[in-house]
């Protein structure tokens, strides 16, 4: 019998094994011109990671992504706290945020490019507009739904505003806010990569676009694999923290 | 109209008027952005001329196919998975990380596999949309109150009667949430894919117009996409609320 705490890890391994098997099967079916097999792809990726040129692209994407994530989280928190603290303004603006979430933001890309010019700022702006909405929506809901008892207790104890935020508001709202940041992470990554696919000269997105142009299947597969590995592992890590935070509160 | 809705309308109108003013005064120059009134006029001219009919038809048809396929497959998979706890537990990590993975990263691969026709775009839309339908279907079925299921048993309702009288009315708002998000994601997927690389469709037309600095076509099309996606989202959200109210009266 497997111990209960190991169950999620075992499930994760089963899913990974299934995906690898499906990939190998698809490869047998689709053939060598269309895709590369799992083992080959990992080997090609390992080889890519030894070249300086690839690290240049990787560094460029990482820089844009980190800036965008930082901006999305900070701005999202500010918007979320401001709207969440005031019930009526959150009623007014929540549908606006939700509507913006459902818009294909890629159509706004030309405007971003015209406003920021080609290069790093445009990528960062594009990543940020993807990630900011979930952070703002979740923060707003978390702050709005705080139990009034917490605030009353703080007032009875005459906590100064600084302690109110640090000792009461943040710990109580943190699990929900963290869920928003987790989703914001994923969307910011998508936004940054999309931003690199057009009008960029460097970065993983640019590398993917040139690889399509050159029909370089091993390169497409290896870059895709790297992105998926990164996104899936960070997201799994964030999900574990997320669950812990939620459990601690309840 | 509620007070919040009136304030929201005032905010949106105010924002549009502000952009219009900034464009007219010249704070935002014409090359970066056209005044909203000019965009609306150009959109009207463009729609009346009929030159975009083919692209619009293509995009909307592909979105419809991707969304319909995702809803059908997602609901079927959700129903099949419901009640199979072991399989659900194993798949849990997959659902949790699925949306962290930039699905667009698979687009180059799909182009290599299927060629540059409609298939890769529809598949991207489908892949983005299907998991959210599965997750929401499971959520809806989980939320059918046990009392209601037992009542159905006591009255000896057959499977069909149980589905239409008990399960569907109770799960409907959650199913509709899945459909709403599926439509938004299918839009995002198809238009994004057209934008990245394709031969036709609104996304393609926008990027083509952008590359030629053709603002008289680019801005109206961006406006069109914004209007359509926001409108569809608003209609489905409204319907969702009606179903939710009806469910809570049940």
XYZ file of C-alpha atoms in Angstrom:
500
model
C 0.000 0.000 0.000
C 1.368 3.400 -0.952
C 1.468 6.038 1.775
C -1.183 8.688 1.235
C 1.203 11.645 1.103
C 2.961 10.048 -1.867
C -0.220 9.608 -3.879
C -0.035 12.939 -5.801
C 3.611 12.309 -6.728
C 2.753 8.817 -7.957
C -0.183 10.204 -9.962
C 2.124 12.808 -11.497
C 4.601 10.110 -12.531
C 1.801 8.042 -14.076
C 0.651 11.077 -16.115
C 4.213 11.780 -17.275
C 4.664 8.140 -18.285
C 1.351 8.224 -20.199
C 2.299 11.419 -22.014
C 5.714 10.018 -22.992
C 4.079 6.824 -24.266
C 1.534 8.847 -26.258
C 4.350 10.945 -27.719
C 6.295 7.814 -28.788
C 3.124 6.341 -30.333
C 2.379 9.564 -32.199
C 5.952 9.536 -33.466
C 5.615 5.992 -34.809
C 2.396 7.081 -36.483
C 3.433 10.497 -37.856
C 6.957 9.658 -38.959
C 10.361 11.267 -38.884
C 9.586 14.260 -41.150
C 6.855 15.513 -38.843
C 8.372 15.080 -35.391
C 11.182 13.624 -33.341
C 10.937 10.840 -30.768
C 11.156 11.587 -27.016
C 14.696 10.241 -26.476
C 16.076 12.080 -29.505
C 14.375 15.311 -28.452
C 15.836 15.201 -24.948
C 19.264 14.529 -26.440
C 18.896 17.418 -28.903
C 17.787 19.721 -26.083
C 20.776 18.701 -23.933
C 23.036 19.485 -26.869
C 21.302 22.858 -27.447
C 21.930 23.751 -23.824
C 25.688 23.512 -24.404
C 25.679 26.245 -27.098
C 26.212 29.923 -26.251
C 23.752 31.157 -28.889
C 20.899 29.240 -27.271
C 21.720 30.616 -23.822
C 21.531 34.113 -25.329
C 17.945 33.479 -26.484
C 17.089 31.860 -23.163
C 18.492 34.788 -21.176
C 16.544 37.273 -23.311
C 13.256 35.432 -22.778
C 13.926 34.988 -19.054
C 14.650 38.681 -18.604
C 11.469 39.750 -20.417
C 9.406 37.149 -18.554
C 10.697 38.086 -15.086
C 10.105 41.810 -15.656
C 6.617 41.103 -17.014
C 5.766 38.808 -14.108
C 6.986 41.343 -11.565
C 4.908 44.091 -13.182
C 1.828 41.872 -13.526
C 1.963 40.814 -9.870
C 2.656 44.285 -8.447
C 0.086 46.091 -10.617
C -2.435 43.278 -10.178
C -2.059 43.437 -6.390
C -2.462 47.223 -6.374
C -5.586 47.101 -8.562
C -6.979 44.164 -6.586
C -6.441 45.770 -3.174
C -7.864 49.127 -4.288
C -10.989 47.605 -5.848
C -11.438 44.916 -3.196
C -11.371 47.395 -0.322
C -14.292 49.290 -1.817
C -17.268 47.022 -2.500
C -19.079 49.287 -4.922
C -16.071 49.923 -7.178
C -15.381 46.188 -7.304
C -18.996 45.683 -8.469
C -18.446 48.312 -11.156
C -15.112 47.025 -12.443
C -15.250 43.255 -12.008
C -17.195 42.640 -15.258
C -14.764 44.951 -17.067
C -11.823 42.845 -15.868
C -13.604 39.593 -16.751
C -14.454 40.913 -20.229
C -10.816 41.917 -20.760
C -9.796 38.405 -19.694
C -11.926 36.874 -22.471
C -10.553 39.098 -25.244
C -7.967 37.587 -27.616
C -5.217 39.936 -26.458
C -3.055 39.002 -29.404
C -5.141 41.390 -31.507
C -3.864 44.216 -29.292
C -0.280 43.337 -30.146
C 0.051 45.769 -33.070
C -1.020 48.620 -30.775
C 1.553 47.556 -28.152
C 4.256 47.401 -30.805
C 3.334 50.833 -32.156
C 3.313 52.281 -28.654
C 6.475 50.632 -27.282
C 8.499 49.967 -30.424
C 10.288 46.725 -31.231
C 12.284 45.112 -28.469
C 12.238 44.322 -24.774
C 9.626 46.885 -23.575
C 6.988 45.588 -26.014
C 7.549 41.969 -24.910
C 7.313 42.990 -21.259
C 4.140 45.008 -21.854
C 2.580 42.121 -23.741
C 3.432 39.605 -21.010
C 2.110 41.989 -18.372
C -1.311 42.577 -19.962
C -1.797 38.792 -20.047
C -0.827 38.172 -16.436
C -2.286 41.206 -14.692
C -5.978 40.255 -14.972
C -6.037 37.000 -12.946
C -3.868 38.546 -10.203
C -6.231 41.545 -9.993
C -9.443 39.453 -10.057
C -8.303 36.973 -7.402
C -6.840 39.682 -5.127
C -10.018 41.728 -5.405
C -12.213 38.742 -4.502
C -9.887 37.757 -1.628
C -9.891 41.224 -0.058
C -13.637 41.707 -0.591
C -14.516 38.375 1.011
C -12.403 38.848 4.142
C -14.435 38.068 7.224
C -15.583 41.318 8.901
C -14.725 39.756 12.271
C -11.031 39.978 11.392
C -11.293 43.692 10.762
C -13.357 44.280 13.888
C -10.890 42.325 16.029
C -8.046 44.367 14.596
C -9.922 47.550 15.458
C -10.641 46.363 19.008
C -6.952 45.558 19.422
C -6.149 49.003 17.973
C -3.683 47.627 15.463
C -1.826 50.342 13.564
C -2.454 50.227 9.767
C 0.930 48.618 9.086
C 0.205 45.744 11.473
C -3.318 45.485 10.095
C -1.939 44.757 6.612
C 1.002 42.569 7.691
C -0.639 40.603 10.496
C -4.271 40.399 9.394
C -5.105 41.266 5.784
C -2.189 39.563 4.027
C -2.255 36.225 5.894
C -6.040 35.981 5.506
C -6.132 36.868 1.812
C -2.857 35.183 0.852
C -4.174 31.777 -0.299
C -6.581 33.338 -2.830
C -3.994 35.907 -3.924
C -1.488 33.116 -4.445
C -3.940 31.252 -6.701
C -4.181 34.434 -8.793
C -0.391 34.700 -8.973
C -0.142 31.042 -10.004
C -2.530 31.605 -12.931
C -0.884 34.948 -13.677
C 2.483 33.166 -13.945
C 1.182 30.875 -16.683
C -0.499 33.649 -18.667
C 2.511 35.963 -18.401
C 4.696 33.209 -19.844
C 2.284 32.727 -22.754
C 2.145 36.490 -23.332
C 5.917 36.903 -23.287
C 6.467 34.028 -25.723
C 3.734 35.324 -28.047
C 5.335 38.756 -27.891
C 8.610 37.239 -29.062
C 7.013 35.513 -31.996
C 6.494 38.791 -33.849
C 8.874 41.624 -34.409
C 11.558 40.239 -32.086
C 15.169 39.525 -32.962
C 15.990 37.291 -29.997
C 14.348 34.976 -27.521
C 12.712 31.532 -27.545
C 9.597 32.763 -29.366
C 11.796 34.202 -32.128
C 13.723 30.930 -32.242
C 10.445 29.011 -32.717
C 9.348 31.309 -35.550
C 12.670 30.960 -37.406
C 12.560 27.195 -36.854
C 9.117 27.076 -38.536
C 10.492 29.082 -41.439
C 13.424 26.674 -41.826
C 11.252 23.568 -41.213
C 13.749 22.655 -38.485
C 11.658 19.998 -36.738
C 14.215 18.918 -34.088
C 14.659 22.545 -33.000
C 10.876 23.148 -32.803
C 10.453 19.998 -30.721
C 13.360 20.762 -28.394
C 12.299 24.377 -27.706
C 8.673 23.290 -27.192
C 9.850 20.581 -24.791
C 11.937 23.044 -22.797
C 9.025 25.505 -22.500
C 6.610 22.754 -21.458
C 9.071 21.335 -18.912
C 9.647 24.775 -17.396
C 5.946 25.728 -17.297
C 4.812 22.363 -15.924
C 7.452 22.098 -13.197
C 7.086 25.666 -11.912
C 3.302 25.355 -12.041
C 3.404 22.056 -10.108
C 5.607 23.675 -7.470
C 3.246 26.663 -7.206
C 0.210 24.356 -7.013
C 1.757 22.488 -4.071
C 2.352 25.772 -2.204
C -1.164 26.868 -3.151
C -2.704 23.728 -1.620
C -0.619 24.134 1.554
C -1.750 27.753 1.960
C -5.407 26.854 1.467
C -5.197 23.960 3.890
C -3.535 26.097 6.578
C -6.366 28.637 6.460
C -9.168 26.094 6.557
C -30.156 48.991 -14.937
C -28.419 48.734 -11.569
C -26.356 51.554 -10.128
C -23.118 49.602 -10.673
C -24.038 48.999 -14.322
C -24.702 52.717 -14.855
C -21.322 53.641 -13.355
C -19.668 50.960 -15.482
C -21.257 52.332 -18.639
C -20.180 55.845 -17.658
C -16.617 54.584 -17.118
C -16.449 52.868 -20.509
C -17.946 55.842 -22.339
C -15.627 58.185 -20.445
C -12.577 56.104 -21.388
C -13.576 56.129 -25.066
C -14.155 59.896 -25.016
C -10.765 60.391 -23.318
C -8.938 58.367 -25.987
C -10.840 60.279 -28.675
C -9.749 63.596 -27.147
C -6.123 62.504 -26.733
C -6.052 61.461 -30.386
C -7.707 64.669 -31.586
C -5.353 66.936 -29.590
C -2.378 64.959 -30.854
C -1.078 63.523 -27.546
C -1.459 60.131 -29.241
C -0.282 60.515 -32.818
C -2.306 59.126 -35.705
C 0.273 56.507 -36.625
C 0.080 54.906 -33.178
C -3.649 54.996 -32.797
C -6.671 56.315 -34.605
C -9.481 58.093 -32.773
C -12.280 55.657 -31.816
C -14.788 57.552 -33.976
C -12.565 57.018 -37.023
C -12.194 53.325 -36.132
C -15.961 52.901 -35.900
C -16.482 54.691 -39.223
C -13.768 52.599 -40.928
C -15.292 49.437 -39.492
C -18.664 50.371 -40.950
C -17.110 51.066 -44.368
C -15.119 47.825 -44.215
C -18.156 45.714 -43.303
C -20.290 47.384 -45.981
C -17.652 46.825 -48.664
C -17.706 43.070 -48.027
C -13.966 42.610 -48.617
C -13.580 40.991 -45.202
C -16.550 38.628 -45.515
C -14.389 35.689 -46.509
C -11.897 36.195 -43.659
C -14.680 36.718 -41.112
C -16.547 33.632 -42.260
C -13.367 31.576 -42.040
C -12.507 32.749 -38.532
C -16.008 32.458 -37.090
C -16.503 29.015 -38.683
C -13.204 27.763 -37.252
C -14.033 29.173 -33.813
C -17.458 27.532 -33.963
C -16.014 24.159 -34.974
C -13.284 24.287 -32.306
C -15.734 25.363 -29.604
C -18.421 22.828 -30.553
C -15.912 19.977 -30.690
C -14.439 21.028 -27.336
C -17.874 21.234 -25.689
C -19.013 17.863 -27.019
C -15.747 16.077 -26.215
C -15.364 17.871 -22.887
C -18.873 17.101 -21.635
C -18.581 13.467 -22.740
C -15.211 13.049 -21.036
C -16.476 14.852 -17.934
C -19.516 12.574 -17.690
C -17.321 9.507 -18.293
C -14.821 10.562 -15.625
C -17.443 11.475 -13.038
C -17.626 8.798 -10.401
C -14.381 7.127 -11.495
C -12.327 8.349 -8.575
C -9.140 6.421 -9.292
C -8.798 7.752 -12.848
C -9.743 11.264 -11.765
C -7.067 11.243 -9.094
C -4.430 10.162 -11.564
C -5.481 12.861 -14.052
C -5.637 15.583 -11.392
C -2.002 16.776 -11.893
C -2.636 16.962 -15.655
C -5.681 19.217 -15.236
C -3.874 21.343 -12.646
C -0.882 22.102 -14.900
C -2.618 22.031 -18.290
C -3.251 25.754 -18.524
C 0.290 26.579 -17.445
C 1.515 25.144 -20.730
C 1.623 27.636 -23.605
C -0.526 25.727 -26.096
C 0.677 28.014 -28.907
C 4.092 26.399 -28.530
C 2.553 23.336 -30.220
C 1.369 25.360 -33.226
C 4.620 24.965 -35.214
C 4.446 21.234 -34.634
C 0.799 21.105 -35.774
C 1.696 23.019 -38.943
C 4.396 20.459 -39.724
C 1.920 17.634 -39.050
C -1.174 18.953 -40.838
C 0.044 21.639 -43.220
C -1.020 25.274 -43.220
C -4.775 24.700 -43.648
C -7.602 25.150 -41.134
C -6.731 22.061 -39.126
C -3.869 23.441 -36.973
C -5.902 26.551 -36.051
C -9.002 24.566 -35.135
C -6.853 22.147 -33.134
C -5.210 24.974 -31.157
C -8.660 26.386 -30.357
C -9.889 22.912 -29.420
C -6.858 22.141 -27.219
C -7.238 25.445 -25.366
C -10.978 24.962 -24.852
C -11.492 21.274 -24.102
C -9.951 20.970 -20.639
C -11.914 23.871 -19.187
C -15.123 22.099 -20.322
C -14.045 18.826 -18.676
C -13.155 20.570 -15.412
C -16.414 22.543 -15.285
C -18.527 19.497 -16.216
C -16.961 17.559 -13.343
C -17.509 20.526 -11.041
C -21.170 20.780 -12.056
C -21.809 17.054 -11.580
C -20.033 17.131 -8.202
C -22.368 19.876 -7.069
C -25.623 18.019 -7.665
C -26.900 17.765 -4.097
C -27.068 14.263 -2.690
C -30.585 14.983 -1.439
C -31.691 15.532 -5.045
C -30.114 12.276 -6.221
C -31.778 10.388 -3.389
C -35.124 12.010 -4.152
C -34.805 10.761 -7.719
C -34.165 7.258 -6.377
C -37.114 7.422 -4.014
C -39.392 8.413 -6.894
C -37.798 5.655 -9.001
C -37.016 8.015 -11.863
C -35.415 6.351 -14.882
C -31.989 7.440 -16.161
C -33.490 9.851 -18.722
C -35.864 11.473 -16.246
C -33.076 11.760 -13.656
C -30.838 13.461 -16.194
C -33.423 15.981 -17.399
C -35.261 16.645 -14.136
C -32.438 16.430 -11.585
C -28.885 16.438 -12.945
C -29.133 18.951 -15.785
C -31.032 21.764 -14.005
C -28.631 21.452 -11.091
C -25.397 21.274 -13.093
C -26.469 23.632 -15.907
C -24.904 26.895 -14.663
C -21.530 25.181 -14.188
C -21.772 23.533 -17.599
C -22.506 26.951 -19.075
C -19.434 28.395 -17.342
C -17.463 25.743 -19.204
C -19.140 26.659 -22.504
C -18.507 30.374 -21.927
C -14.827 29.867 -21.225
C -14.551 27.364 -24.089
C -15.892 29.976 -26.507
C -13.468 32.622 -25.199
C -10.525 30.194 -25.377
C -11.507 28.973 -28.854
C -11.515 32.608 -29.997
C -8.146 33.250 -28.389
C -6.722 30.042 -29.863
C -7.972 30.426 -33.425
C -7.185 34.127 -33.769
C -3.795 33.715 -32.115
C -2.929 30.876 -34.474
C -4.075 32.912 -37.492
C -1.952 35.762 -36.252
C 1.177 33.644 -35.811
C 0.990 31.993 -39.201
C -1.833 31.337 -41.667
C -3.182 32.287 -45.079
C -6.594 33.658 -44.170
C -8.873 34.788 -41.340
C -9.247 37.970 -39.297
C -6.075 37.342 -37.284
C -4.153 37.013 -40.528
C -5.750 40.177 -41.955
C -4.792 42.144 -38.825
C -1.165 41.073 -38.983
C -1.108 41.669 -42.758
C -2.509 45.184 -42.285
C -0.013 45.796 -39.483
C 2.921 44.801 -41.673
C 1.698 47.247 -44.330
C 0.942 50.073 -41.865
C -2.645 49.923 -43.093
C -4.361 51.486 -40.075
C -7.646 51.888 -41.923
C -8.004 48.113 -41.944
C -6.075 47.094 -38.828
C -7.905 49.188 -36.217
C -11.451 48.428 -37.412
C -10.650 44.700 -37.365
C -9.180 44.907 -33.845
C -12.325 46.770 -32.806
C -14.494 44.097 -34.439
C -12.766 41.290 -32.531
C -13.055 43.200 -29.248
C -16.758 43.892 -29.780
C -17.618 40.323 -30.795
C -15.688 38.641 -27.974
C -16.923 41.020 -25.279
C -20.514 40.782 -26.535
C -20.513 36.965 -26.609
C -18.974 36.886 -23.141
C -21.581 39.297 -21.795
C -24.502 37.310 -23.266
C -23.257 33.996 -21.870
C -22.471 35.560 -18.455
C -26.000 36.927 -18.301
C -27.504 33.541 -19.167
C -25.223 31.896 -16.615
C -26.606 34.169 -13.880
C -30.185 33.376 -14.868
C -29.486 29.629 -14.685
C -27.708 30.071 -11.346
C -30.696 31.918 -9.890
C -33.040 29.209 -11.161
C -30.791 26.517 -9.680
C -30.737 28.191 -6.291
C -34.541 28.262 -6.246
C -34.608 24.519 -6.897
